[in-house]
mmCIF file of C-alpha atoms and ligand atoms in Angstrom:
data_model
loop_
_atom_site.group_PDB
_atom_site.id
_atom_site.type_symbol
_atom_site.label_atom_id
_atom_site.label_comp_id
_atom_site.label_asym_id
_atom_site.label_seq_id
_atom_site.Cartn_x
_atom_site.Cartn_y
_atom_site.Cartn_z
ATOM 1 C CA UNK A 5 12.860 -17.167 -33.705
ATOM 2 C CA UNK A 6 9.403 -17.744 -35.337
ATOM 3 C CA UNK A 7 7.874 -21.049 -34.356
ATOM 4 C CA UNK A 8 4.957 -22.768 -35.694
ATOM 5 C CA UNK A 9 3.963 -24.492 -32.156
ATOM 6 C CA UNK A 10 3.108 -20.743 -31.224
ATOM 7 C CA UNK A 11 0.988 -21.097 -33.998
ATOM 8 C CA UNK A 12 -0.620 -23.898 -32.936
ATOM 9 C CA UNK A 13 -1.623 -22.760 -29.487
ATOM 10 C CA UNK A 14 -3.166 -19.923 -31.104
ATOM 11 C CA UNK A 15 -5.203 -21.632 -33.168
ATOM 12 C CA UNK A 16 -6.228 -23.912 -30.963
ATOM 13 C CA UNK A 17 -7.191 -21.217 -28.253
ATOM 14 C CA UNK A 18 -11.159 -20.535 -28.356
ATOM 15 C CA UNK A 19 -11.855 -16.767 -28.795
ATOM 16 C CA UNK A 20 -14.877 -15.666 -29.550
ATOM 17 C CA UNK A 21 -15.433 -12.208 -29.334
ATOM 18 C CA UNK A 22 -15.896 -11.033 -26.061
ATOM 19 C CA UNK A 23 -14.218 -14.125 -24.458
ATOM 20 C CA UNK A 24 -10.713 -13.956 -25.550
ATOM 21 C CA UNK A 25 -9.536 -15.271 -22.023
ATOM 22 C CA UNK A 26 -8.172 -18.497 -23.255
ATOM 23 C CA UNK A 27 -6.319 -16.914 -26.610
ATOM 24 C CA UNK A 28 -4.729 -14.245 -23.797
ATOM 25 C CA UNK A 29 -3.469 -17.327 -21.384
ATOM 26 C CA UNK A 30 -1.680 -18.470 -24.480
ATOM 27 C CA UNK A 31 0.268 -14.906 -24.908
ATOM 28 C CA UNK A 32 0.873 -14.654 -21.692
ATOM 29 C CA UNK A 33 2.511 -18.158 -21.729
ATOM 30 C CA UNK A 34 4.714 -17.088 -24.737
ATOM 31 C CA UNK A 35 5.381 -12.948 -23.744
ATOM 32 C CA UNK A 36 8.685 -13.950 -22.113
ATOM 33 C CA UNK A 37 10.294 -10.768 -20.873
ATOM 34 C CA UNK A 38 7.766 -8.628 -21.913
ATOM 35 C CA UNK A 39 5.353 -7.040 -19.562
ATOM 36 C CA UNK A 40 1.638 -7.714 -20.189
ATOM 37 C CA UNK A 41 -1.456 -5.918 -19.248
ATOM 38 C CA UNK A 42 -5.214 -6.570 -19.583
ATOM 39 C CA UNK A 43 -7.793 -4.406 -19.354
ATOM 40 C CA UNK A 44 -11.683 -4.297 -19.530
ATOM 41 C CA UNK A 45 -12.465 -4.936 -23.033
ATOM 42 C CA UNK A 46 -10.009 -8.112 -22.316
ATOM 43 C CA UNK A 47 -7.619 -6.235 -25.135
ATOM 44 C CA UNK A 48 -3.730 -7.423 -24.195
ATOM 45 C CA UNK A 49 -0.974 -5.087 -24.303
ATOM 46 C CA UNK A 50 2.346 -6.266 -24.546
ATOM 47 C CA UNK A 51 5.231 -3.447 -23.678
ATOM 48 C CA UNK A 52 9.253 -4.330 -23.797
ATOM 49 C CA UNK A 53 11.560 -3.787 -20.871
ATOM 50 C CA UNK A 54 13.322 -1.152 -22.435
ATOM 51 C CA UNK A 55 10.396 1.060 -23.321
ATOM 52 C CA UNK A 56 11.308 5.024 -22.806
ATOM 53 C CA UNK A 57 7.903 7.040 -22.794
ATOM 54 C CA UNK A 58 10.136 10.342 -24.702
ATOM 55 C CA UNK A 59 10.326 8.277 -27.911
ATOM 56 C CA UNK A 60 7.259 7.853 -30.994
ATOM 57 C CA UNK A 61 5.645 4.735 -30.300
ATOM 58 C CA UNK A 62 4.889 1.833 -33.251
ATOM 59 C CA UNK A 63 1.815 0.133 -31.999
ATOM 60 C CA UNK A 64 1.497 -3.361 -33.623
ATOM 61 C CA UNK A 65 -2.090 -4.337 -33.844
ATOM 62 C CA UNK A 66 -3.393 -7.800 -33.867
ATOM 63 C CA UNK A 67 -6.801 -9.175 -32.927
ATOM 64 C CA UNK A 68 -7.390 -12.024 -30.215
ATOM 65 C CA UNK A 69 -10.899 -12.891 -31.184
ATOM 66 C CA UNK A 70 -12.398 -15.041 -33.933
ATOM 67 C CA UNK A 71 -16.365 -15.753 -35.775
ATOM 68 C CA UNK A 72 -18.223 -17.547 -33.385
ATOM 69 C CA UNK A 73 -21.626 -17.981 -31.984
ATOM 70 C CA UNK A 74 -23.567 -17.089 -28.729
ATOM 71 C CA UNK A 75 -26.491 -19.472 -27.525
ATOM 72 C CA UNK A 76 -29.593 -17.045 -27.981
ATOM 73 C CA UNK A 77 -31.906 -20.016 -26.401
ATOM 74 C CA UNK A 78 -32.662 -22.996 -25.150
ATOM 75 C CA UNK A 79 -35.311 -25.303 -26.834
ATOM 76 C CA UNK A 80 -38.027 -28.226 -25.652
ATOM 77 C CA UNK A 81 -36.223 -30.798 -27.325
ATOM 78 C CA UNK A 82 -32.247 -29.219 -26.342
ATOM 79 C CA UNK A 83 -31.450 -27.601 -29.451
ATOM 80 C CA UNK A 84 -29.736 -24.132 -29.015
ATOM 81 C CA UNK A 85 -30.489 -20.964 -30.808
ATOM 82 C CA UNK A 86 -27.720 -19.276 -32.184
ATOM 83 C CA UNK A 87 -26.414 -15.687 -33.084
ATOM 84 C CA UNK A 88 -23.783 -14.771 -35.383
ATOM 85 C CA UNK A 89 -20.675 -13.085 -33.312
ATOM 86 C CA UNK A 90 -18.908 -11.950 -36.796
ATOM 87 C CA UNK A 91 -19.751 -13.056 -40.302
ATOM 88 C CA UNK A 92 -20.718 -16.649 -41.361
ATOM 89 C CA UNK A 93 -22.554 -18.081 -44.473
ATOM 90 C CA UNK A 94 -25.227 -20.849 -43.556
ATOM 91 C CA UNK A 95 -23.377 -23.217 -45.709
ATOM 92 C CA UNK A 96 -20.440 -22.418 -44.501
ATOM 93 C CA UNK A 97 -21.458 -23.907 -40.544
ATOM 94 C CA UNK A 98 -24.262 -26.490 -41.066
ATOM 95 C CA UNK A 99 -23.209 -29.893 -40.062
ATOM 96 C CA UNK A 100 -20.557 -28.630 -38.404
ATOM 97 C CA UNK A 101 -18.516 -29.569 -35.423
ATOM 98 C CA UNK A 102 -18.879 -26.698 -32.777
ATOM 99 C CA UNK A 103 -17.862 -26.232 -28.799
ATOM 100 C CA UNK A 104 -20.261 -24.515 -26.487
ATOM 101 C CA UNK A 105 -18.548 -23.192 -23.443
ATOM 102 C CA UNK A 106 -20.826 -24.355 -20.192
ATOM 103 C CA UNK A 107 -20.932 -22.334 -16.609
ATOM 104 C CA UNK A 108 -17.793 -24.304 -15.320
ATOM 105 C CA UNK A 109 -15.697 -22.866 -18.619
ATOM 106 C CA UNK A 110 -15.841 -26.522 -19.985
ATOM 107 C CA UNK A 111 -16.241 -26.865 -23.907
ATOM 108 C CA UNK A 112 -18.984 -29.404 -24.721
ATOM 109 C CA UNK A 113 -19.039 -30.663 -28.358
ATOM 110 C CA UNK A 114 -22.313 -29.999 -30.698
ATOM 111 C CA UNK A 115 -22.975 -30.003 -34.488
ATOM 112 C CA UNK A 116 -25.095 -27.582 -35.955
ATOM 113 C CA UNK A 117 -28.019 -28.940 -36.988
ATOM 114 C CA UNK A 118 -28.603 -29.797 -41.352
ATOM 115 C CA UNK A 119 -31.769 -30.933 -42.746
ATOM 116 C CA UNK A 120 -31.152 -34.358 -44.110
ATOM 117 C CA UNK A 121 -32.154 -34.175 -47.955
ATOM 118 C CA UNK A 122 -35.079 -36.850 -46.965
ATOM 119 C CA UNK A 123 -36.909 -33.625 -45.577
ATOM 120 C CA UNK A 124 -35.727 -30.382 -47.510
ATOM 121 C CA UNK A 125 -38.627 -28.421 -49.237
ATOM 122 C CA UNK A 126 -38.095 -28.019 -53.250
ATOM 123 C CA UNK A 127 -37.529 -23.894 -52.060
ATOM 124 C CA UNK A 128 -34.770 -25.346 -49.475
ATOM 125 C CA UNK A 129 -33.189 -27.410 -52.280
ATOM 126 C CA UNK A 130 -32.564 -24.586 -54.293
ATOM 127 C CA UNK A 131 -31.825 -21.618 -52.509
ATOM 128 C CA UNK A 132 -30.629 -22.887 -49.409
ATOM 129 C CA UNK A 133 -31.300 -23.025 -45.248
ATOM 130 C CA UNK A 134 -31.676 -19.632 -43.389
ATOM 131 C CA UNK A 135 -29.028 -18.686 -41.263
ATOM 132 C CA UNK A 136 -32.024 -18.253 -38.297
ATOM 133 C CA UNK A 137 -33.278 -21.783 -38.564
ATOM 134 C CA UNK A 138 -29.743 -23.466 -37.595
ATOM 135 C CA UNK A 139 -29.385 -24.848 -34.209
ATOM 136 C CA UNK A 140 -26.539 -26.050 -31.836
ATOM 137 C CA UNK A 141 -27.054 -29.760 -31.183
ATOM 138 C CA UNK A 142 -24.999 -30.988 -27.780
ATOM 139 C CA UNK A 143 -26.562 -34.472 -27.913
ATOM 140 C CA UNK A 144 -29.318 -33.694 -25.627
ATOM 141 C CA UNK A 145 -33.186 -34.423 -25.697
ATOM 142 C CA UNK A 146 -34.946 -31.590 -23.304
ATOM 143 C CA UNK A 147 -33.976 -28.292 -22.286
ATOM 144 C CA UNK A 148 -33.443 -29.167 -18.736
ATOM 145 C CA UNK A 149 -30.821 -31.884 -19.813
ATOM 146 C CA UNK A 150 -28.994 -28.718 -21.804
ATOM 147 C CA UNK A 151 -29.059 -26.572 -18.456
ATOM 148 C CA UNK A 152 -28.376 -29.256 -15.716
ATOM 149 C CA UNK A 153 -26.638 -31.838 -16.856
ATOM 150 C CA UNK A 154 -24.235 -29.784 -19.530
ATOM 151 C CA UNK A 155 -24.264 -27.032 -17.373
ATOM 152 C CA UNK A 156 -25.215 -25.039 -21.068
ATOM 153 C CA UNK A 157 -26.924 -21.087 -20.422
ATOM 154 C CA UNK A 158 -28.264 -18.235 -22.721
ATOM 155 C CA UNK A 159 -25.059 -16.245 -23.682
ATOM 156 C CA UNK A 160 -22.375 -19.027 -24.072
ATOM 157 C CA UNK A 161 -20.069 -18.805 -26.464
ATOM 158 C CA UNK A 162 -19.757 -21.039 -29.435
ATOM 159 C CA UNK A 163 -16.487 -21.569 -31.477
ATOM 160 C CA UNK A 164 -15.537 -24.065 -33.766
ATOM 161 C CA UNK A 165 -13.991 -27.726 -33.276
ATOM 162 C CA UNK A 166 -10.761 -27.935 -35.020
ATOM 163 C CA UNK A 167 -7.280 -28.855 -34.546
ATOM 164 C CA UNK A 168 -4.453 -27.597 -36.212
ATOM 165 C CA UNK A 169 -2.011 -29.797 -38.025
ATOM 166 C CA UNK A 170 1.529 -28.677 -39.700
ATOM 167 C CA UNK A 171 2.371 -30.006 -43.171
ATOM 168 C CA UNK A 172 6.457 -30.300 -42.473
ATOM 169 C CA UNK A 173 6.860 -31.475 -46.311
ATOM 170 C CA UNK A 174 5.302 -28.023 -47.660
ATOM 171 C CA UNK A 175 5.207 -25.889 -44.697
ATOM 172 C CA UNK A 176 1.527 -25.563 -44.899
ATOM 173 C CA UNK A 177 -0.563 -25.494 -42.052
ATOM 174 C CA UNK A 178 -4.658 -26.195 -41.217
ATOM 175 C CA UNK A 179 -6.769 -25.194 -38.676
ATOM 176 C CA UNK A 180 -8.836 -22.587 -37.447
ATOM 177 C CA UNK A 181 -8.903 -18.814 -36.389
ATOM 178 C CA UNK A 182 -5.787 -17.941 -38.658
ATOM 179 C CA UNK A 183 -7.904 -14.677 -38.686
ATOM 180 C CA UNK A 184 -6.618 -13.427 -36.383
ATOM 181 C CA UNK A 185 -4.164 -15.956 -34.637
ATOM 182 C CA UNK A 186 -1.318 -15.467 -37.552
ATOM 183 C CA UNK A 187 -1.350 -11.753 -36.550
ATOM 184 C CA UNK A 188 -1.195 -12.259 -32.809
ATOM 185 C CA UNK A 189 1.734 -15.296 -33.485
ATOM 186 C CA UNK A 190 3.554 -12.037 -35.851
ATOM 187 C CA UNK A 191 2.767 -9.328 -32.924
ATOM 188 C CA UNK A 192 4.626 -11.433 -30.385
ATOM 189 C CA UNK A 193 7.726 -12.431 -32.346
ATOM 190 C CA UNK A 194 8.202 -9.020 -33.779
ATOM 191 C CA UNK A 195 8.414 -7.532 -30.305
ATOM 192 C CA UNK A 196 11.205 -10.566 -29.268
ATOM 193 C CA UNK A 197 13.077 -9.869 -32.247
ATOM 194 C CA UNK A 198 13.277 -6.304 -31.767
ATOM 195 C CA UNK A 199 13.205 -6.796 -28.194
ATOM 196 C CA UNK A 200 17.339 -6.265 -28.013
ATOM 197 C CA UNK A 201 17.455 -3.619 -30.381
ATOM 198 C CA UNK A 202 18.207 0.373 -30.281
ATOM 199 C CA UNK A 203 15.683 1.853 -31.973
ATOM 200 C CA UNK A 204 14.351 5.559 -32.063
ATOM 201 C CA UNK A 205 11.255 4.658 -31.663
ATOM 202 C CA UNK A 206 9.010 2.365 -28.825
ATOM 203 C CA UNK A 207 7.464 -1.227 -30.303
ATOM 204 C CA UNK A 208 4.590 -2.017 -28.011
ATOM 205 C CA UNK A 209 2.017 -4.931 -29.254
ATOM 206 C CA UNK A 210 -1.460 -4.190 -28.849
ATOM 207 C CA UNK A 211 -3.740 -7.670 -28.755
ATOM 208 C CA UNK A 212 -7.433 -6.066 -29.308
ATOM 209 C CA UNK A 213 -10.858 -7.726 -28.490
ATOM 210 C CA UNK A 214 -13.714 -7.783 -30.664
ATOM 211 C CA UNK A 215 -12.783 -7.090 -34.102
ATOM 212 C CA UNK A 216 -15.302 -9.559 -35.905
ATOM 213 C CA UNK A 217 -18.057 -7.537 -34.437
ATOM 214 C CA UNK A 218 -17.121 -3.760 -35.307
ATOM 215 C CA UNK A 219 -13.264 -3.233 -34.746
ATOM 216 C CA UNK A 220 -14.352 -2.884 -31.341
ATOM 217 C CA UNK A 221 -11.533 -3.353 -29.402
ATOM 218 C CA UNK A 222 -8.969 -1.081 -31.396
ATOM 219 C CA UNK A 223 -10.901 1.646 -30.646
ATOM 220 C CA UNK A 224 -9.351 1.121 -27.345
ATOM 221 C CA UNK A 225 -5.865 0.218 -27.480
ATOM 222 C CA UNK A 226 -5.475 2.912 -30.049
ATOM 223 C CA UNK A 227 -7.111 5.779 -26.934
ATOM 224 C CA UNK A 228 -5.057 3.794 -24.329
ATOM 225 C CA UNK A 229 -1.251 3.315 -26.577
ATOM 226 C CA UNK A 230 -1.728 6.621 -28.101
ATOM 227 C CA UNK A 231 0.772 5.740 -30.576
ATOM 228 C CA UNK A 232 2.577 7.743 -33.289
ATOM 229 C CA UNK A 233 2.403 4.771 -35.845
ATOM 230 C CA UNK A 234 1.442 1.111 -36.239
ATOM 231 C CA UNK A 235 1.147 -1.807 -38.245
ATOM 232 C CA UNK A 236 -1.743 -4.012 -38.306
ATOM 233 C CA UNK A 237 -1.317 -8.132 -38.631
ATOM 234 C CA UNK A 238 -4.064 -10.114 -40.336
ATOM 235 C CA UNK A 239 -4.726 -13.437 -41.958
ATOM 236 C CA UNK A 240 -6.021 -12.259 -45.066
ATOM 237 C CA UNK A 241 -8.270 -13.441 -46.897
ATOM 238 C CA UNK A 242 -6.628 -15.638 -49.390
ATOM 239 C CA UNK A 243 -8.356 -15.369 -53.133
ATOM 240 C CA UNK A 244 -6.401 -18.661 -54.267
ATOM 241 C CA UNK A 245 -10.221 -19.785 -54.655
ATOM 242 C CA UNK A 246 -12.338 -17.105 -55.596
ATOM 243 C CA UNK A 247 -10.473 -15.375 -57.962
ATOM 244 C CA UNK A 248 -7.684 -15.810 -61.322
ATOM 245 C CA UNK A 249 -4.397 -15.571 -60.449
ATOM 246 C CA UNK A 250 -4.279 -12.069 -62.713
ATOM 247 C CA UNK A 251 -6.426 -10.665 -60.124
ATOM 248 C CA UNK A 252 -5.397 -12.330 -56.839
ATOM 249 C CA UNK A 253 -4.139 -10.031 -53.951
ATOM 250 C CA UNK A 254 -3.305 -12.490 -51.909
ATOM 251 C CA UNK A 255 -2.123 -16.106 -53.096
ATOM 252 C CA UNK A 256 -1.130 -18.488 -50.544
ATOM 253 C CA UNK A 257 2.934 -19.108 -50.972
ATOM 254 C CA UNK A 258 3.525 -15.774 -52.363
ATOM 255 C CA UNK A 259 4.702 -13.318 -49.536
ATOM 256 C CA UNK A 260 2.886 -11.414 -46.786
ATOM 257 C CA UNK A 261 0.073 -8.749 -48.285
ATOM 258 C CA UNK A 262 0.265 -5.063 -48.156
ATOM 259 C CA UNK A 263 -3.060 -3.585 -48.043
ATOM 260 C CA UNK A 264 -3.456 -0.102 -49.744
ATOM 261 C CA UNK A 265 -7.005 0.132 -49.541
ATOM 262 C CA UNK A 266 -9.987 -1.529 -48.422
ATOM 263 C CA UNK A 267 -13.366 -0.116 -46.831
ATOM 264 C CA UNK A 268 -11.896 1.060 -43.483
ATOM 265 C CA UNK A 269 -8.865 2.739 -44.294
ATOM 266 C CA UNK A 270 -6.707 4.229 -47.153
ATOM 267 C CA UNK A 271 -2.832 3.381 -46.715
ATOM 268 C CA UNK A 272 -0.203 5.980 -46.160
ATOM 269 C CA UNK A 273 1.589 5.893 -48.727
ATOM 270 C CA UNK A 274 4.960 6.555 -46.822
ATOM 271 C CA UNK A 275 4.587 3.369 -44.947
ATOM 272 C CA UNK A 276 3.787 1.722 -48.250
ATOM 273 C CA UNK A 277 7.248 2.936 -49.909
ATOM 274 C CA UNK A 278 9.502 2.245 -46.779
ATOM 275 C CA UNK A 279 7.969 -1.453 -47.169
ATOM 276 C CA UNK A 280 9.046 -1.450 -50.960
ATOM 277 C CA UNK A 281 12.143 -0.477 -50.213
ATOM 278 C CA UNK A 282 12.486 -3.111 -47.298
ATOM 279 C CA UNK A 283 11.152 -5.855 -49.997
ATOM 280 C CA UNK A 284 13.911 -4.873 -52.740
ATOM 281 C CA UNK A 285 16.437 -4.614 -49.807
ATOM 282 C CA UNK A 286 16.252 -7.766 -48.056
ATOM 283 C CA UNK A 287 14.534 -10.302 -51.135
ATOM 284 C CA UNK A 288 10.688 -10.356 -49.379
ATOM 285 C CA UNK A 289 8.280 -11.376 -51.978
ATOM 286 C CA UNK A 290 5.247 -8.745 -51.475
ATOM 287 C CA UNK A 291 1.542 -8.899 -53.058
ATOM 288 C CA UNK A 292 -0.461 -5.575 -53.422
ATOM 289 C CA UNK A 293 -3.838 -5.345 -52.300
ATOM 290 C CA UNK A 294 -6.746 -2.839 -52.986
ATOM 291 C CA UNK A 295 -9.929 -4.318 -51.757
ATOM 292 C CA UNK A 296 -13.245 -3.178 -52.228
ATOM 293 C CA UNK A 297 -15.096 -4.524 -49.409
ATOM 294 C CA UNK A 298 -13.498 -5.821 -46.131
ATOM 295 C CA UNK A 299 -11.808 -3.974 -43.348
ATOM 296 C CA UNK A 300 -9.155 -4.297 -40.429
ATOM 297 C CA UNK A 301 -8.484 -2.918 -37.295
ATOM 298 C CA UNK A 302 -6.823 0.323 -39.358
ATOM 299 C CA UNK A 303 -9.945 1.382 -39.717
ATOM 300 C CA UNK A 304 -9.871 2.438 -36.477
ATOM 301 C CA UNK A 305 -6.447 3.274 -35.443
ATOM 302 C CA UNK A 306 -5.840 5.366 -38.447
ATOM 303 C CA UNK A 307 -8.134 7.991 -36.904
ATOM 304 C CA UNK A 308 -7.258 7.806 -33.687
ATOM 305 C CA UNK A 309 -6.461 11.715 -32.127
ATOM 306 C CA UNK A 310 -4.487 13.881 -34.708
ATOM 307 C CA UNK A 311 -4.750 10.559 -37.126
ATOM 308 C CA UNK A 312 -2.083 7.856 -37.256
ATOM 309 C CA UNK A 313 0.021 6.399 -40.409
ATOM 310 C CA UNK A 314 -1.163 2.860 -40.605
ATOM 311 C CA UNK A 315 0.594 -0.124 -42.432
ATOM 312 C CA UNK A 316 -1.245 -3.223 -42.230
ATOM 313 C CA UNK A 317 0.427 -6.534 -43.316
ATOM 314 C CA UNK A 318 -1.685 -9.774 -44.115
ATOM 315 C CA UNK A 319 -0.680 -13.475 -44.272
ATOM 316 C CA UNK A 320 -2.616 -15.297 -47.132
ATOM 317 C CA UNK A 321 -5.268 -17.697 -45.172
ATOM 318 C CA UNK A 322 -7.769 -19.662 -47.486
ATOM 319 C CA UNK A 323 -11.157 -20.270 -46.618
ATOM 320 C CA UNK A 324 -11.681 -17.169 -43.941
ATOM 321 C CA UNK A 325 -14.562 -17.087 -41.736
ATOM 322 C CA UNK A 326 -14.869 -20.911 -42.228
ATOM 323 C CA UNK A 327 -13.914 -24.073 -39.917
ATOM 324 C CA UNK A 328 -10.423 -24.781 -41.845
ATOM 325 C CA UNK A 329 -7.756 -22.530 -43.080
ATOM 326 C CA UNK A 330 -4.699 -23.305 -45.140
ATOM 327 C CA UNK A 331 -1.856 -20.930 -44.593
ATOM 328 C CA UNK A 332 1.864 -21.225 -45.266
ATOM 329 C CA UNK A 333 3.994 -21.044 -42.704
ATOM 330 C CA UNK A 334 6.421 -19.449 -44.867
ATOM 331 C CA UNK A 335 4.238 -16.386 -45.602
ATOM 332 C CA UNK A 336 4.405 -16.074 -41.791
ATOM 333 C CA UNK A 337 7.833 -15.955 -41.259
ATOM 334 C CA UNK A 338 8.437 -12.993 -44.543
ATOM 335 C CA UNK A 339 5.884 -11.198 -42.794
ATOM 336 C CA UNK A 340 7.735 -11.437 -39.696
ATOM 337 C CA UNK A 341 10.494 -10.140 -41.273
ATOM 338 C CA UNK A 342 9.563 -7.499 -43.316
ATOM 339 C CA UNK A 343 7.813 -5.779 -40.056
ATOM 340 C CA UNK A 344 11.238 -6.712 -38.282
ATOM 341 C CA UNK A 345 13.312 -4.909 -41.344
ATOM 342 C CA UNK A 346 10.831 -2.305 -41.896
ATOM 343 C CA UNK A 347 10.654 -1.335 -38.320
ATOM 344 C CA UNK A 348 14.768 -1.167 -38.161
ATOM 345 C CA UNK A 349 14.928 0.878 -41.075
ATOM 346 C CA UNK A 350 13.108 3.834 -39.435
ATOM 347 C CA UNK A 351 15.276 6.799 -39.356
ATOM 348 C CA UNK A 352 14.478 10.921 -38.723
ATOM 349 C CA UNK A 353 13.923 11.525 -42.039
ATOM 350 C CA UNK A 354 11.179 8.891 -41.958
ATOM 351 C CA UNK A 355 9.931 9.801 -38.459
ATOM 352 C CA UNK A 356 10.056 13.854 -39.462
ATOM 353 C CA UNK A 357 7.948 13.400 -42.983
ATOM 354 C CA UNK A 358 4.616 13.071 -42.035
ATOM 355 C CA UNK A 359 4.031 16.521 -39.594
ATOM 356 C CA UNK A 360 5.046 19.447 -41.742
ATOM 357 C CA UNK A 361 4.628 23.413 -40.774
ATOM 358 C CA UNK A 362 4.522 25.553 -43.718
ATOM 359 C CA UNK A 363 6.246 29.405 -43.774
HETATM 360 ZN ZN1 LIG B 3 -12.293 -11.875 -39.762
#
């Protein structure tokens, strides 16, 4: 059964791309009976006991890493330089709380660095800091004090300071890295619900590294699983905010999204009606989404060898590539379940459709 202290560990696990070590230690501490391999790109894959290499394979995609930071360098007075690892706005990480992983894998706080208004220039005022002149502040005075005494080098990895806290009374919960933590959280408890099941067809979870910086770690998985299908888990961006609710794709509270297009990938649409179906079926709220910018790991998969038909499913996180995220726990659980329901209603007819020889 889905659990939100899964959740929790998740999003509490520091990820940045490239350094998904701790998010993986989490997995591994919740695979249970499934068997668990790493490899080089540090992208997990999860396989059940009863996996039979004759059968199709569904390949069920989530990513491990999250937007973070990498110290670039070291200043005179012990400020760090920064680069982005994934998207951020300036405003949205100025003044706040960060930790920089030192040589002995310890997380030290620091707060990026804001110009107090006392000393903001009338141009600064109005249009804003650059994202190049913010700086990781650990509390130190002098560079040396950075290296030796917080044990801080070039190339550590920055994520943000947050822990998550569950809203019992409206099943909400906060904290960070619900991109992509929800989808890792649905990957594992859609392969232990199915876990006891006779299926035609192989569920093996796929954990990829690196998908804020290029879908890099898909590119992988998808080579190494080879599957026939897949589904792809995300914390979606919620548009709760940005948006009016005529337009919204993805409201917080309203069901797991089903993403029919963004810029990576174009949806098949037999994946799309089996999930309809499923929806009616089983009374799972569902909310459409055609995107015009943004991408997920589909992007990738869906081209992988002779080209594979992708569904990806997204749980409604607000505030995405920021420190705090509101999600509902109960979007979580309906898009457990309609992967669960849409996975068990696979039959021939739907595994014969999408190959066809013509006379
Ligand atoms: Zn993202």
């Amino acid at each position: 059964m889905t659990d939100v202290k899964l959740i929790e560990e998740l999003s509490n696990a520091y990820g940045a791309p490239g350094f998904e070590d701790d998010v993986i230690d989490v997995v591994i501490k919740h695979k249970g009976n499934l068997k668990a391999t790493r490899d080089n790109l540090k992208n997990l894959y999860l396989y059940p006991e009863n996996y039979d290499a004759s059968k199709p394979t569904i390949m069920l995609d989530a990513h491990l890493d999250e937007v973070a930071f990498i110290v670039s360098y070291i200043d005179s007075n012990g400020l760090l330089g920064i680069e982005m690892l994934g998207r951020w706005e300036w405003y949205n990480v100025s003044a706040h709380l960060f930790k920089v992983r030192n040589k002995d894998g310890e997380y030290v706080k620091g707060i990026i660095g804001s110009k107090p208004p006392h000393f903001l220039t009338p141009d600064e005022r109005e249009n804003g800091l650059k994202m190049a002149d913010l700086k990781v502040d650990v509390g130190a005075t002098s560079r040396e004090e950075v290296m030796e005494s917080f044990g801080i080098e070039v190339g550590a990895p920055i994520v943000p300071c947050v822990e998550f806290e569950y809203n019992e009374t409206n099943s909400t919960m906060l904290g960070k890295a619900f991109d992509n933590r929800l989808g890792c959280a649905a990957v594992i408890d859609t392969l232990k619900a199915l876990e006891k099941e006779d299926l035609p067809v192989n569920v093996v979870g796929a954990l990829a590294s690196q998908e804020e910086v290029g879908l890099r770690g898909a590119t992988v998985t998808a080579h190494r699983v080879d599957p026939t299908f897949a589904i792809v888990f995300e914390g979606t961006p919620s548009d709760d905010y940005a948006k009016p609710v005529e337009q919204s794709q993805a409201r917080m509270g309203y069901g797991p999204q089903v993403r029919h297009k963004d810029s990576s990938y174009i949806a098949n649409e037999d994946w799309i009606k089996l999930v309809k179906k499923v929806s009616t079926d089983k009374a799972i709220p569902i909310q459409h989404a055609v995107r015009e910018g943004g991408g997920t790991n589909a992007g990738r998969i869906h081209l992988n060898k002779t080209g594979v038909p992708v569904l990806v499913l997204g749980v409604p996180s607000r505030y995405a590539h920021t420190h705090h995220l509101f999600a509902s726990f109960k979007d979580y659980e309906q898009t457990v379940k309609l992967a669960v329901e849409s996975i068990k209603a696979i039959d021939d007819s739907f595994l014969n459709q999408f190959e066809v020889e013509y006379d």
